[in-house]
XYZ file of C-alpha atoms in Angstrom:
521
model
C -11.194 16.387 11.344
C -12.661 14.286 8.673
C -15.373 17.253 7.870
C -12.692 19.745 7.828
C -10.788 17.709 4.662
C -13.886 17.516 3.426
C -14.706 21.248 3.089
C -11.375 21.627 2.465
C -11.578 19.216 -0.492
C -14.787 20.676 -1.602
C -12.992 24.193 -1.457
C -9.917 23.156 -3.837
C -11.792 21.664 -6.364
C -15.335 23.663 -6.585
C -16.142 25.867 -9.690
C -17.133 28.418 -7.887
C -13.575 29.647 -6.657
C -11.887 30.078 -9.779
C -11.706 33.551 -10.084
C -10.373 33.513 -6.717
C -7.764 30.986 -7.628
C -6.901 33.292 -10.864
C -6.780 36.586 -8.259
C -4.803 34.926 -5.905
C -2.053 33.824 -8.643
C -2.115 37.284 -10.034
C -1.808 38.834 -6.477
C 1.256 36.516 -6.032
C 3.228 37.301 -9.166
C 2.121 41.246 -8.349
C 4.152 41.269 -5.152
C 7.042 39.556 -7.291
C 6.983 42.261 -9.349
C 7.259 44.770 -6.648
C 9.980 43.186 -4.103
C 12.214 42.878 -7.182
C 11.780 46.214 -8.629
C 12.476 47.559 -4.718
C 15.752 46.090 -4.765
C 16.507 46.137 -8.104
C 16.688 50.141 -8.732
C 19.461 51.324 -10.342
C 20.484 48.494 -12.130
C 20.316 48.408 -15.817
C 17.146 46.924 -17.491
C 15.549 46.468 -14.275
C 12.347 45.746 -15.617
C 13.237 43.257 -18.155
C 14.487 41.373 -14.564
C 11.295 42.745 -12.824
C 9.246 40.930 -15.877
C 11.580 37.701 -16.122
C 10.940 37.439 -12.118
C 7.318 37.629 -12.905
C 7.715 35.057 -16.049
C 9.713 32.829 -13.512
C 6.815 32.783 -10.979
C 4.231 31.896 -13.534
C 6.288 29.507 -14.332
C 6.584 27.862 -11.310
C 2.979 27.858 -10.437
C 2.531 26.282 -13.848
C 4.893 23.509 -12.543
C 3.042 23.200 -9.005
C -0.401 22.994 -11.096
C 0.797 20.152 -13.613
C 3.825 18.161 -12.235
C 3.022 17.885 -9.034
C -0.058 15.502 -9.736
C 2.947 12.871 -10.453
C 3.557 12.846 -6.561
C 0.569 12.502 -4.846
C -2.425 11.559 -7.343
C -1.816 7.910 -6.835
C -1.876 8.509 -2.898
C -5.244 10.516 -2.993
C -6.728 7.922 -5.718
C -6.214 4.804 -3.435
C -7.789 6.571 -0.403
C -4.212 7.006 1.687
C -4.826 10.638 1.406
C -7.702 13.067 1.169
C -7.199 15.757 -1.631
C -6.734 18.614 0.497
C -4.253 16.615 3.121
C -1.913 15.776 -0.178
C -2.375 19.225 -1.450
C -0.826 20.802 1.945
C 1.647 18.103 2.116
C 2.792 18.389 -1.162
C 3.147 22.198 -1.058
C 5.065 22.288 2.176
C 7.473 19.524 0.885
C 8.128 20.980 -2.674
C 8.708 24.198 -1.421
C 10.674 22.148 1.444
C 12.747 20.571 -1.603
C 13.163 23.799 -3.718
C 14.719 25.880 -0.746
C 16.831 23.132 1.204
C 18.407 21.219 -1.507
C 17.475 23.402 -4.816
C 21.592 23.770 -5.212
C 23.983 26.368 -5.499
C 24.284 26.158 -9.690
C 21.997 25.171 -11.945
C 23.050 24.682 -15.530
C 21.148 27.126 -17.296
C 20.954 25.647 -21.233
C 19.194 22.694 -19.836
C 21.522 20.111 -20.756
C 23.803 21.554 -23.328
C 20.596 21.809 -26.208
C 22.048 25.155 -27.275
C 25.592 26.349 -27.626
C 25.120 30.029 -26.899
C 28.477 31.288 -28.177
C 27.031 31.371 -31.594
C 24.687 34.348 -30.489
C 26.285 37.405 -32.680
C 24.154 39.679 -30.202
C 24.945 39.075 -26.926
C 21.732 40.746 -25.851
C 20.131 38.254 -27.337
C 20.560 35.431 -24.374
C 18.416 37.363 -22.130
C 15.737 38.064 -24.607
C 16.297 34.013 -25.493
C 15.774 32.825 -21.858
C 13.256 35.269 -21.086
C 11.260 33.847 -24.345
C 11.893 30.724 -23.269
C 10.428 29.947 -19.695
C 7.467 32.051 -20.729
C 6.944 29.716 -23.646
C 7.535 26.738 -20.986
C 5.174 28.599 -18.706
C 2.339 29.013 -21.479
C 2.345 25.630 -22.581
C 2.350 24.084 -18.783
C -0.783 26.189 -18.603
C -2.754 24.885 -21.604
C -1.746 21.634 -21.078
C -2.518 21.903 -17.556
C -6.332 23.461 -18.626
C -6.633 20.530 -20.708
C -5.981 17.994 -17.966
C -3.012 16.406 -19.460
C 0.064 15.869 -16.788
C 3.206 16.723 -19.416
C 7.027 16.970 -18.254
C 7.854 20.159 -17.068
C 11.619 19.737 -18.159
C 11.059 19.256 -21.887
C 8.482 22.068 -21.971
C 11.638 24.931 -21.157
C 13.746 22.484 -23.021
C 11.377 23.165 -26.460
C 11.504 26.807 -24.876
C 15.413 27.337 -25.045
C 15.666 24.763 -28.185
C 12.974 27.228 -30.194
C 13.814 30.482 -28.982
C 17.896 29.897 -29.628
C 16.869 28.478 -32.974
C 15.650 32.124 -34.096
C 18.425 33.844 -32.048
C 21.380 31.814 -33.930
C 20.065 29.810 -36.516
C 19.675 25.654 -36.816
C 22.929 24.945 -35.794
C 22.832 26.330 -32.256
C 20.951 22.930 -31.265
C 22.575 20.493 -30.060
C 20.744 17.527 -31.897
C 22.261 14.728 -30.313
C 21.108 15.908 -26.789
C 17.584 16.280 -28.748
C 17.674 12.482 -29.877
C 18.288 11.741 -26.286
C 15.314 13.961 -25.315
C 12.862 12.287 -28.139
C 13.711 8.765 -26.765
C 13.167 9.692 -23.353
C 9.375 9.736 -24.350
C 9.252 6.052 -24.982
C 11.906 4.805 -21.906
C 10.336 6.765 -19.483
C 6.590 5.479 -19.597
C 7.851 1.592 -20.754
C 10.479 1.355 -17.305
C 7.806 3.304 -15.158
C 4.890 0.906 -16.392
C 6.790 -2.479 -16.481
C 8.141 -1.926 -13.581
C 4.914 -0.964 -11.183
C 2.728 -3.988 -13.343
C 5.688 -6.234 -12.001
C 5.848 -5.339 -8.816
C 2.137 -5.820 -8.489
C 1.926 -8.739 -10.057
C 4.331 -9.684 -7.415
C 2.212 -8.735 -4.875
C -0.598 -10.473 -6.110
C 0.781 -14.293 -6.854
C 2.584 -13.437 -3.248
C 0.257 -11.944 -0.664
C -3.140 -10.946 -3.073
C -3.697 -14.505 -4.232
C -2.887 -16.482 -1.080
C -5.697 -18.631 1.281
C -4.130 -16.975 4.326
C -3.532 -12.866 3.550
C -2.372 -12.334 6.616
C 0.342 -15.052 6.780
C 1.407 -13.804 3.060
C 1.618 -10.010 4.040
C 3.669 -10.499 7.784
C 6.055 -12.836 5.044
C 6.261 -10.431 2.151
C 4.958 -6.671 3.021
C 7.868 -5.454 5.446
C 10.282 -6.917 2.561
C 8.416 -4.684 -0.107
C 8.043 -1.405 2.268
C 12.219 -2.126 2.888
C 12.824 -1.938 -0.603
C 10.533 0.910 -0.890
C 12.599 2.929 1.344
C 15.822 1.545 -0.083
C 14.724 3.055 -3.048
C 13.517 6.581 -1.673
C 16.224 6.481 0.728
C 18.856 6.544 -2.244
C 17.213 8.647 -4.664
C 17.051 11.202 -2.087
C 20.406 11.179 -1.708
C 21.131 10.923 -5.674
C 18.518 13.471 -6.485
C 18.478 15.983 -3.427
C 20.495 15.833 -0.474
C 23.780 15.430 -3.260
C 23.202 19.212 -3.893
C 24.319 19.541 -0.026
C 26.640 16.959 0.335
C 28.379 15.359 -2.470
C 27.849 11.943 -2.605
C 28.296 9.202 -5.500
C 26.084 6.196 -6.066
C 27.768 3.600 -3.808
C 27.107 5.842 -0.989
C 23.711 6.876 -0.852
C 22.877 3.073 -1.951
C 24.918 2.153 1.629
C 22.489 5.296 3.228
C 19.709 4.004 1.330
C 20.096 0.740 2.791
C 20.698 1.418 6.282
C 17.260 3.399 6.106
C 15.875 -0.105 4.648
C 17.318 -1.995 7.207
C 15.340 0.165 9.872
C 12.394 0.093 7.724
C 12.015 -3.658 7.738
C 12.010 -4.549 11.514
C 9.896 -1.822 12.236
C 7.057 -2.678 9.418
C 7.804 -6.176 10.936
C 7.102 -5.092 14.208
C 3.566 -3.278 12.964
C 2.432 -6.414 10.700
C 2.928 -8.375 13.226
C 0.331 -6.442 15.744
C -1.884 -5.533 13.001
C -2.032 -9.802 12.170
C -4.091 -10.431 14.965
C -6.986 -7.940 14.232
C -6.592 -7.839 10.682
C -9.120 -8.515 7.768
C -8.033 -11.757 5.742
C -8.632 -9.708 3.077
C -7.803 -7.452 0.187
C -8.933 -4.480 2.111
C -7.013 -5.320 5.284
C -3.388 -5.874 3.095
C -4.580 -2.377 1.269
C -4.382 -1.167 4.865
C -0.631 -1.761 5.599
C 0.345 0.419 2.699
C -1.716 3.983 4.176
C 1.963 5.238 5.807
C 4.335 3.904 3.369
C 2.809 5.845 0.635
C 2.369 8.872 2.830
C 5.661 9.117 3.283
C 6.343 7.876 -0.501
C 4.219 11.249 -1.833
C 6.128 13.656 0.604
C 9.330 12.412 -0.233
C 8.373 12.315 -4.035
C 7.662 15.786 -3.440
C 10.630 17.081 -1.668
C 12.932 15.200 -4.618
C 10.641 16.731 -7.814
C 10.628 20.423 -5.470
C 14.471 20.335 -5.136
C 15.207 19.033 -8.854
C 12.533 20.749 -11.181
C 12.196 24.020 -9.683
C 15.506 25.017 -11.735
C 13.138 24.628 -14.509
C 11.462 27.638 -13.198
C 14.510 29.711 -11.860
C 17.724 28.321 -13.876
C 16.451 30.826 -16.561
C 15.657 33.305 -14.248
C 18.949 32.903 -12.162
C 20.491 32.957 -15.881
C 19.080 36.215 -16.735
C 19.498 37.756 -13.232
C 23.572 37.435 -13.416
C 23.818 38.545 -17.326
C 21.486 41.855 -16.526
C 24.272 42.022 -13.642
C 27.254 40.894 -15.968
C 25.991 43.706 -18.384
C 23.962 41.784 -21.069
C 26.534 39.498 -21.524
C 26.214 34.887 -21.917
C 25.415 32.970 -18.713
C 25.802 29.625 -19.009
C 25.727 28.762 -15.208
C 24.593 31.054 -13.139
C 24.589 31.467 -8.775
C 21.005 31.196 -7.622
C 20.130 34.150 -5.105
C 18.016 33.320 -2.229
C 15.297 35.429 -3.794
C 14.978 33.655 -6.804
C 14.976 30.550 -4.829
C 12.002 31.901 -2.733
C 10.237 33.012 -6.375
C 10.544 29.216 -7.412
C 9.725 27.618 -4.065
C 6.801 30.028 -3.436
C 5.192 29.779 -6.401
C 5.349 26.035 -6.745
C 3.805 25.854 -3.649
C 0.986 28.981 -4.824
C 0.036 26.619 -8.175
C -0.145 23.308 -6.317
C -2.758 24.836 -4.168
C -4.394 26.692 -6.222
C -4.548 24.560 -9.618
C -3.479 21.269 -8.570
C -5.961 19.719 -7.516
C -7.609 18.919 -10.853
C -4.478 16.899 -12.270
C -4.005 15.136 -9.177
C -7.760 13.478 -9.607
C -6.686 12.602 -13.235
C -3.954 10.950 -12.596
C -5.358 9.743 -8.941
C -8.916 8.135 -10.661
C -9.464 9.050 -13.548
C -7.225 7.219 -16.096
C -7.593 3.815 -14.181
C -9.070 2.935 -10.768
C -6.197 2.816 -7.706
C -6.113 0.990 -4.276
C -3.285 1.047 -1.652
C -1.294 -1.939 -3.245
C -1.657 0.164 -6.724
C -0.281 2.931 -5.824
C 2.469 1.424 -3.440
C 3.513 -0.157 -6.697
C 3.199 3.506 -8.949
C 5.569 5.040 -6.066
C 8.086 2.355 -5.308
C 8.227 1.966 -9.727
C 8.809 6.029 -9.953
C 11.994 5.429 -7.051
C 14.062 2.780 -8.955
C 13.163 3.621 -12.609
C 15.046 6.768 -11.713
C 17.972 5.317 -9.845
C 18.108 2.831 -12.883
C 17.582 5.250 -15.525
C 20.812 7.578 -13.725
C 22.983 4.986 -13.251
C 22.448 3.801 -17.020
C 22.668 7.437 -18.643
C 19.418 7.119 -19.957
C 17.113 10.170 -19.958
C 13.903 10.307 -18.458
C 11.017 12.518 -17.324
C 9.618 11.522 -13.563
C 6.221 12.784 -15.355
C 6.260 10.192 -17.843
C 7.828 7.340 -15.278
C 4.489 7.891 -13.038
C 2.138 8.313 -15.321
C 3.577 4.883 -17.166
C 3.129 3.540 -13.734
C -0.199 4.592 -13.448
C -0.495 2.742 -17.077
C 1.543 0.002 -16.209
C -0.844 -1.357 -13.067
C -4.145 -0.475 -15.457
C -3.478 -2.501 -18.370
C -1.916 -5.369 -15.840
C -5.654 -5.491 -14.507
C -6.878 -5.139 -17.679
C -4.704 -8.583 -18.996
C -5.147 -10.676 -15.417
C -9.284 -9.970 -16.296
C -8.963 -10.692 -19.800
C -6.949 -13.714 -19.168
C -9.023 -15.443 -16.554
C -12.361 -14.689 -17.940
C -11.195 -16.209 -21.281
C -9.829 -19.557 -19.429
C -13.369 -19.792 -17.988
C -15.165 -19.171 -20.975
C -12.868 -22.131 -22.592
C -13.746 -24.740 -19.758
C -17.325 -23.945 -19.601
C -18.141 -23.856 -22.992
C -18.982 -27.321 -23.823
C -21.490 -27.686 -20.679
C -25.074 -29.065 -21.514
C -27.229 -25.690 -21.498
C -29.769 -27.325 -19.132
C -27.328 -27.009 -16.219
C -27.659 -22.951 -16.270
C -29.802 -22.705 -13.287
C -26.851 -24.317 -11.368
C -24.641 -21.832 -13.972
C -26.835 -18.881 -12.859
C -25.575 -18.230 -9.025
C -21.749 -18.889 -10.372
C -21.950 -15.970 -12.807
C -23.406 -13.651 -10.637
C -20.230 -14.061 -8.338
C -18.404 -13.847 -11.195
C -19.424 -10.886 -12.851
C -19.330 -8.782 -9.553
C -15.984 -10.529 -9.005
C -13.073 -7.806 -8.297
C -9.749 -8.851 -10.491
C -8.142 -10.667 -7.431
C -11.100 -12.871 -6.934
C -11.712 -13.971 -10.126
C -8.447 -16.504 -10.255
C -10.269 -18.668 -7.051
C -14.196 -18.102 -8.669
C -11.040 -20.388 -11.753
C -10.338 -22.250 -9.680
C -13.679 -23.739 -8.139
C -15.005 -23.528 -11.814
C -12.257 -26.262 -12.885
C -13.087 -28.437 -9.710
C -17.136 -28.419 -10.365
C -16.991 -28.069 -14.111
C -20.755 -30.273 -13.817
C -22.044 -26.869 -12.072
C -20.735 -24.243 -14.214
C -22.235 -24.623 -17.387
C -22.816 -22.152 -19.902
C -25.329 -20.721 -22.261
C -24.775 -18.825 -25.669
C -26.246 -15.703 -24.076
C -24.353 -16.005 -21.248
C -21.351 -16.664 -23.252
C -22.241 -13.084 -24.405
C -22.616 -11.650 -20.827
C -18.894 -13.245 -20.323
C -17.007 -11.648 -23.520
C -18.697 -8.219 -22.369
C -16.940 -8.695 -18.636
C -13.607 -9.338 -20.022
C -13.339 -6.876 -22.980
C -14.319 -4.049 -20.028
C -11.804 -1.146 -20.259
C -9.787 -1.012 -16.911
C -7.761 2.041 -18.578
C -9.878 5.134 -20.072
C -8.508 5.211 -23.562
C -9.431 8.635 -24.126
C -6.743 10.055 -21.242
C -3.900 7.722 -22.442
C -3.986 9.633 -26.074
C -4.814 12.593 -24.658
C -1.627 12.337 -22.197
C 0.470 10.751 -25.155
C -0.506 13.715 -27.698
C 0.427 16.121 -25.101
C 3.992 13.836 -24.403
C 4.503 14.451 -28.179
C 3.697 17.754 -28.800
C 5.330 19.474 -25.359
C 8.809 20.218 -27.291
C 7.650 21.736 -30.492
C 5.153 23.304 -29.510
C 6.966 25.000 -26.684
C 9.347 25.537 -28.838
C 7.067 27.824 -31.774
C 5.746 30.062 -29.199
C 8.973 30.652 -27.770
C 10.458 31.428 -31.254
C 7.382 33.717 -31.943
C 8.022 35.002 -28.527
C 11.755 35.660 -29.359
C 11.395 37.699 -31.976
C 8.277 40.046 -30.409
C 10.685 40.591 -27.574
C 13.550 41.580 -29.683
C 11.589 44.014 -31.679
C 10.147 45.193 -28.189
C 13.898 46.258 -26.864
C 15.565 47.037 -30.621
C-alpha cells in the first residue's frame, strides 16, 4: 500500500508529466465543449454558451489547482496524509460538496459589487460575465504557476468589478461592498492566525509541556477533538447542508453539538486504549490527531466544494439563463445539473492534476507542520468562519488557513526566541572556565525541538553552576534563536498575491470586456 502512495506521489508531482497534465485539462474542457454544443443546437448564440461552458471549466480547474491546497496541505505537511491519499480525498469530496449541496441559486454579481441595471446594452451582461470568470480563471492560473495560494472569490469578484466598470462606467460598483472586500484581506489572515497560535499554545502549556503526556492528552485531547467537531459539525450545516435544508445558527450549533457530544466519549474511549502503549512523548500525542484531521481535510473539502464552486458556475449559470432569456440581465440564475457537473468535474480534474504543488507550499514549505500544527490550522479555519458569519464580517477561507499556517509559524518562532533569550540572560554572567561542563548542555540545547527547550530552562535555572557561558558561545546562542521558523520569502510572496488578486483580475477582465465586445459588435 505504502509503495503504491508512493508512486502515486511521485506521479502527481514529477516534471516529467506535465504535458500530460496540460493534455488531460485540455481533453477535459474539449468534451465540455462538445456535450454543450450537442444539446445546445438551435439556441441563439450557442457558442458564446459553448465558450462560457469552456471558460467555466477552466475556471474550475483553476480553483481545484489553487484553493484546494487550503484543505489538505496542512494534513499532508504533518504526515496524517500522503500527497496522493489527500489528492483523491480531496477530489472526491469537493466534487462530493459541489454536486450535493452546491444549491439551487447562486447570486450571480457576487455580492451586490455591480448594479447591472445601469448596462444601456443589455448584451453587454453576457459579454461582462463571460469576461469576467475568464479573467478570474487567468489570474488563478498565474498565481497558481507562481505558487502563491490566493482567494478564489475575490479573483471573479475583481473579474465582475473590472469588466462592469468598462460595461457601465465607475458608478456601477458598489464601493461599499468593495471596502468590505479590501478589509477582508487583513481579518481573514489576523482571526485565522491568532486563533490556530492560541489554540496551540493551548496545547502546549496543557498536554506538550507536561511531565506525564499521556495523563495531559487522556485529560485534554478528547475535549479539543469535541470542539473540533463542534466546529465542523456546525459549519457544515451553516456552510453546506443549509443549501438542502434551511437551517439558522442556533440549530446547526444544537447539530453541531450533538456530533461533539459523540465525538468526545468516543476519542475518550480511544485515548484511553492508546494510554497504555503510548509514547510519553511529542510523537505519541502527534499520533492521536492522524483521524481527526483526516476527517478535518475531507470535510474542509466538501464545505469549500459546495460553497466556491459558484465561483466557477454562478457566471456560467448567469450566462446560461440570459442566452435563454434572450440576451437579457440575470441577476440570479437556476443552476442546471450540467453546469453543476462542469463545476464539480473540473474542480476535481485541477486538484488532480495541478494541485499537488500548492498543497506542498502550504503543507511544508512556508513553515514546518506536525499533527498538533495542523489540528490547530483546521480546527482555527472551522470557528474563524462560524465567527466571522455570525459577526458579518467578510472573509476568504484562503486567507483564514493560510493565516493559520502563519499563525502556528511565528508562535514557534516567539516560544524559541523567548526561551533562548531567558537562557542567554541567566547564563551570561557564568565564569568562562565552567564551559566544558557548558559544552554537553548546549549541544542538547541547540538540537533541542521548540517543546523541549522550556525543560533544557528549566534545569538551566536549577544548575546555573553547570551552565556557563562563553562569548563565542553566546554567539552560537543568538544564531539559534534569530533562526527563521517562517520562510519570509512565501509570506510576501502570498501577501503580494492577497493584494494584487482584485485589480489585477479586474484589468484583464476590462481588457477582456472590450475584445469581446468588438468580437460580437
Amino acid at each position: 500500500m505504502a509503495r503504491s502512495s508512493n508512486f502515486l506521489d511521485t506521479l502527481l508531482t514529477s516534471p516529467a508529466t506535465e504535458r500530460y497534465r496540460v493534455g488531460l485539462s485540455v481533453l477535459f474542457l474539449l468534451i465540455v465543449w462538445l456535450v454543450v454544443g450537442s444539446f445546445s443546437q438551435g439556441l441563439p448564440n450557442n457558442m458564446l454558451l459553448m465558450a462560457a461552458a469552456v471558460i467555466g471549466g477552466y475556471m474550475a480547474i483553476n480553483i481545484g489547482a489553487n484553493d484546494v491546497a487550503n484543505n489538505v496541505g496542512p494534513a499532508v505537511g504533518s504526515g496524517a496524509l500522503s500527497l496522493g491519499a489527500a489528492v483523491l480525498l480531496a477530489a472526491v469530496f469537493e466534487a462530493g460538496g459541489a454536486i450535493i449541496a452546491g444549491g439551487d441559486v447562486v447570486s450571480t454579481i457576487k455580492g451586490g459589487i455591480i448594479d447591472p441595471t445601469n448596462l444601456d446594452d443589455p448584451r453587454a451582461f453576457v459579454w461582462l460575465m463571460t469576461a469576467a470568470l475568464l479573467a478570474g480563471a487567468l489570474w488563478l492560473n498565474l498565481a497558481t504557476w507562481m505558487g502563491a495560494p490566493v482567494s478564489t472569490t475575490h479573483s471573479i469578484v475583481g473579474g465582475v468589478l473590472g469588466a462592469g466598470i468598462a460595461a457601465g462606467g465607475w458608478a456601477i460598483a458598489d464601493w461599499s461592498v468593495m471596502g468590505k472586500i479590501a478589509a477582508s484581506w487583513v481579518i481573514s489572515p489576523v482571526l485565522g492566525g491568532a486563533l490556530a497560535a492560541l489554540f496551540l499554545f493551548v496545547i502546549k502549556k496543557t498536554v506538550l509541556y507536561q511531565k506525564n503526556l499521556v495523563s495531559a492528552a487522556r485529560t485534554f485531547v478528547p475535549w479539543l477533538v469535541a470542539i473540533m467537531a463542534w466546529a465542523f459539525g456546525t459549519y457544515l450545516m451553516i456552510k453546506g447542508v443549509s443549501k438542502l435544508v434551511k437551517l439558522d445558527f442556533t440549530q446547526s450549533a444544537l447539530i453541531g453539538l450533538a456530533l461533539a457530544a459523540v465525538v468526545f466519549f468516543a476519542m475518550r474511549t480511544l485515548v484511553g486504549r492508546k494510554a497504555a502503549t503510548m509514547e510519553n512523548s511529542t510523537d505519541g500525542v502527534n499520533m492521536l490527531f492522524t483521524w481527526p484531521l483526516i476527517f478535518a481535510a475531507a470535510l474542509l473539502s466538501f464545505a469549500h466544494g459546495a460553497n466556491d464552486v459558484a465561483n466557477a458556475i454562478g457566471p456560467l449559470a448567469a450566462i446560461n439563463d440570459a442566452i435563454q432569456a434572450g440576451g437579457g440581465v440575470v441577476t440570479s440564475a437556476s443552476i442546471p445539473l450540467w453546469v453543476m457537473l462542469v463545476g464539480a468535474l473540473g474542480l476535481a480534474v485541477g486538484l488532480m492534476l495541478f494541485g499537488p504543488r500548492l498543497i506542498k507550499t502550504v503543507g511544508s514549505e512556508i513553515t514546518e507542520l506536525d499533527k498538533t500544527r495542523a489540528f490547530c490550522i483546521a480546527l482555527s479555519a472551522a470557528l474563524t468562519v462560524i465567527l466571522a458569519s455570525q459577526l458579518g464580517l467578510p472573509v476568504s477561507s484562503t486567507h483564514i488557513a493560510i493565516g493559520g499556517v502563519f499563525g502556528v509559524g511565528f508562535l514557534r518562532e516567539y516560544l524559541k526566541s523567548n526561551y533562548a533569550t531567558q537562557l542567554h540572560k541567566i547564563m551570561e554572567h557564568h565564569d568562562p572556565a565552567e564551559q566544558e561542563r557548558l559544552k554537553p548542555f548546549l549541544d542538547d540545547f541547540r538540537n533541542a525541538s521548540v517543546e523541549e527547550m522550556e525543560n533544557l530552562l528549566k534545569q538551566a535555572k536549577k544548575k546555573k553552576d553547570q551552565v556557563p557561558l562563553s562569548k563565542s558561545e553566546r554567539k552560537r546562542l543568538k544564531k539559534i534563536y534569530k533562526e527563521e521558523m517562517v520562510k519570509r520569502s512565501h509570506l510576501f510572496r502570498i501577501a503580494a498575491a492577497w493584494i494584487i488578486t482584485v485589480p489585477a483580475s479586474a484589468l484583464m477582465a476590462a481588457f477582456l470586456f472590450f475584445a469581446l465586445r468588438g468580437l460580437m459588435i
